CSV table of C-alpha atoms in Angstrom, one decimal:
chain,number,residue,atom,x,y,z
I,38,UNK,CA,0.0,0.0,0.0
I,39,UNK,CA,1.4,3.1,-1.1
I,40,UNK,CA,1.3,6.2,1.4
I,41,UNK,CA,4.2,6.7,4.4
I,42,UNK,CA,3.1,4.8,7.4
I,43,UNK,CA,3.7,7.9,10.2
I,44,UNK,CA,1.5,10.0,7.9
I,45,UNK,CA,-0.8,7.5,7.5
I,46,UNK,CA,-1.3,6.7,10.7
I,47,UNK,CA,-1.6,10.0,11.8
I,48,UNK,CA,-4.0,10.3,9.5
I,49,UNK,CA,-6.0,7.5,10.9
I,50,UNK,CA,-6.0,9.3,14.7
I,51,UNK,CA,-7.7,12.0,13.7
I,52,UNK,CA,-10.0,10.3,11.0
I,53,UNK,CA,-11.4,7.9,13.9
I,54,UNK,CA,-11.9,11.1,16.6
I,55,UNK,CA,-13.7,13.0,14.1
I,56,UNK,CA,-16.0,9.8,13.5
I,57,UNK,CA,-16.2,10.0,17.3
I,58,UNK,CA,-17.2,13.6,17.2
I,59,UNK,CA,-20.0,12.8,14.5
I,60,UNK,CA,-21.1,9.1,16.3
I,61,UNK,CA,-21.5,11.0,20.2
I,62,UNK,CA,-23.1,14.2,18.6
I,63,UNK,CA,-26.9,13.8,17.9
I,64,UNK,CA,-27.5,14.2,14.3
I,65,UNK,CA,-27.3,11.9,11.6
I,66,UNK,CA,-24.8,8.5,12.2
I,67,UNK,CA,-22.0,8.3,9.8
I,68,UNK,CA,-21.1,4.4,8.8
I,69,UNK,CA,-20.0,2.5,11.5
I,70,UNK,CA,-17.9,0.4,9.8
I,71,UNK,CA,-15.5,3.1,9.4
I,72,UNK,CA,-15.2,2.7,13.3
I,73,UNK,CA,-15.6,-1.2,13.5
I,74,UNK,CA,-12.9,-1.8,11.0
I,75,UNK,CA,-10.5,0.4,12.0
I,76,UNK,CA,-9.8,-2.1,15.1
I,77,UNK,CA,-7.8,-5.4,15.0
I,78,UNK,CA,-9.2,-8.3,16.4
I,79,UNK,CA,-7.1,-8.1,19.5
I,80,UNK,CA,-7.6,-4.4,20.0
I,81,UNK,CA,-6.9,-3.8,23.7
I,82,UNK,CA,-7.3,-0.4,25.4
I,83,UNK,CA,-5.9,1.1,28.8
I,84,UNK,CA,-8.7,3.8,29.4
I,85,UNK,CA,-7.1,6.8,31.1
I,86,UNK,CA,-8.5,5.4,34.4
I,87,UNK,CA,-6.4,2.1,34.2
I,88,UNK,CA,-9.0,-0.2,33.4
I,89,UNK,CA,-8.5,-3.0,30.0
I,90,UNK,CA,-10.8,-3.3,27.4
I,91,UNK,CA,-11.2,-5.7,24.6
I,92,UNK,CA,-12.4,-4.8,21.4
I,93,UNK,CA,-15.7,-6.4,21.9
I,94,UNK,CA,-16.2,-4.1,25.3
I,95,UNK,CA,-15.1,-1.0,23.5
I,96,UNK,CA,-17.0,-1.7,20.3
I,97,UNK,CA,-20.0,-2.5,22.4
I,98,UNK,CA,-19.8,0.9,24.5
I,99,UNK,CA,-19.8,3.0,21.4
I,100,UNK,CA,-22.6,1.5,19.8
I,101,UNK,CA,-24.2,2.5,22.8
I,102,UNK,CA,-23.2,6.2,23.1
I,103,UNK,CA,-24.9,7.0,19.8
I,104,UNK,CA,-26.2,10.6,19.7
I,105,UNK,CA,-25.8,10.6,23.3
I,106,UNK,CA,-23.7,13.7,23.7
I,107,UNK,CA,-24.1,17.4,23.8
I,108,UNK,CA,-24.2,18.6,20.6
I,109,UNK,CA,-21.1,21.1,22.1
I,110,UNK,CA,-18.4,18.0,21.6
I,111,UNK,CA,-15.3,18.9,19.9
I,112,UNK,CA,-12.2,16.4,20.1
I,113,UNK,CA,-8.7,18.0,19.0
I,114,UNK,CA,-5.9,15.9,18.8
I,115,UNK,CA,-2.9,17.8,19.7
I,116,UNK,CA,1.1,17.3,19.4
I,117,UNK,CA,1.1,14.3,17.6
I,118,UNK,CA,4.5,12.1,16.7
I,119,UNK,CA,5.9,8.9,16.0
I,120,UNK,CA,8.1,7.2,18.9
I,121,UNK,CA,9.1,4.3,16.8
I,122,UNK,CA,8.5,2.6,13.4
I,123,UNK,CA,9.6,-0.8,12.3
I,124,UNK,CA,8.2,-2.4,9.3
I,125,UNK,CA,4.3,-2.2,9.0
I,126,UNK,CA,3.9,-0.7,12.8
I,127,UNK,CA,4.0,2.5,14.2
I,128,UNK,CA,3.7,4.0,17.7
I,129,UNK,CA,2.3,7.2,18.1
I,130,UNK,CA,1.8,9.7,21.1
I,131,UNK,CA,-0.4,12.7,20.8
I,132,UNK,CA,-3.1,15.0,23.6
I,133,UNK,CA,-6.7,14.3,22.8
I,134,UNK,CA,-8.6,16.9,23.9
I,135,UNK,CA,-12.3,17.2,24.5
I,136,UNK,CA,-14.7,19.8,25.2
I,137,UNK,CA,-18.2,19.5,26.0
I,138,UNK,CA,-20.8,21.2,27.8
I,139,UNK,CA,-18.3,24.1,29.1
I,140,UNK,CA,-15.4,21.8,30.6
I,141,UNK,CA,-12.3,20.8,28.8
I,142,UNK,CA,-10.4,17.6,29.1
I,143,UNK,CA,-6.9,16.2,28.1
I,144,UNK,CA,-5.9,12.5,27.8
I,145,UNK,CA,-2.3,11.8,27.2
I,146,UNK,CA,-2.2,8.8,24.1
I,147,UNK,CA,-0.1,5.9,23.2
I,148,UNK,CA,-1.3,3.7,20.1
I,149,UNK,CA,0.3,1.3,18.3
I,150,UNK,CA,-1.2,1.3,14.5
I,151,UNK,CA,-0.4,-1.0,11.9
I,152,UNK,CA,-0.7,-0.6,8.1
I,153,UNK,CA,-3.5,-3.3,6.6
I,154,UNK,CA,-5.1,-2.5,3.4
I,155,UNK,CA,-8.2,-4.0,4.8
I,156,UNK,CA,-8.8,-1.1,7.2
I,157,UNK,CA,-10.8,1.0,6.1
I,158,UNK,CA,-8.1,4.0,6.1
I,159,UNK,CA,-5.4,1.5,5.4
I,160,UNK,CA,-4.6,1.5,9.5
I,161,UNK,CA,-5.8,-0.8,12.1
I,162,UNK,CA,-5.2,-0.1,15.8
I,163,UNK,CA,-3.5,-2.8,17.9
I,164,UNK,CA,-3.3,-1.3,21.4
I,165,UNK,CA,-4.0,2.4,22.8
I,166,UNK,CA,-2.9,3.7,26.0
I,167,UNK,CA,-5.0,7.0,27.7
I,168,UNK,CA,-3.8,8.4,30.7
I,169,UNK,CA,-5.4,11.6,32.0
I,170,UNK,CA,-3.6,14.6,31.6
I,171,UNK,CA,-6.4,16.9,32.9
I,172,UNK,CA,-9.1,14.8,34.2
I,173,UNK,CA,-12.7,15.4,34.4
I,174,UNK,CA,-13.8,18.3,37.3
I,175,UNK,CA,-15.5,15.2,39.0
I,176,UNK,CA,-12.5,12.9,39.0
């Protein structure tokens, strides 16, 4: 697959937040394959509170957030770089940061990506790592 991996997996982060943005938000539901697909099998996920999910529990919680959100969400990814590349796989660190309903948050991010043309941006995510950077008021 043509395209350099860091650039394409960059690409990728911010392709899946803004389908977050658009999935949370009420309003019409973009294609949730473009979510669904975007996940290895053995997607696991440290949320920023330390707990492991699977890709069937993370999957399963989105479906469920659907529309449920203020319609104030914004999610910018900030700061984002490669920490190491080998072959097909590339880790990258960046700041997500979300606003809604008049608070801000910041989640430090970790995610290993790997080039697979049967994504459906030609990048499947392996593992991610959150931890908070500026937590929510009531944490």
């Amino acid at each position: 697959m043509p395209g350099d991996l860091a650039e394409l997996a960059a690409r990728e982060v911010v392709a899946l937040h803004e389908f977050f943005v658009a999935w949370f938000r009420p309003g019409p539901a973009p294609d949730f394959q473009a979510c669904e697909g975007a996940f290895h099998p053995d997607f696991q996920m440290v949320t920023p509170d330390g707990r492991l999910l699977g890709r069937s529990e993370i999957i399963q919680g989105i479906q469920a957030s659907r529309g449920r959100l203020a319609a104030s969400l914004t999610i910018d990814i900030l700061d984002i770089r490669t920490l190491w590349q080998e072959g097909d796989a590339a880790l990258l660190a960046y700041i997500e940061q979300q606003y809604r309903e008049g608070r801000t948050t910041r989640r430090r991010s970790s995610a290993l990506l790997l080039r697979a043309a049967s994504a459906p941006r030609g990048i499947l995510w392996r593992h991610l790592q959150e931890t908070w950077e500026s937590p929510p008021a009531n944490q």
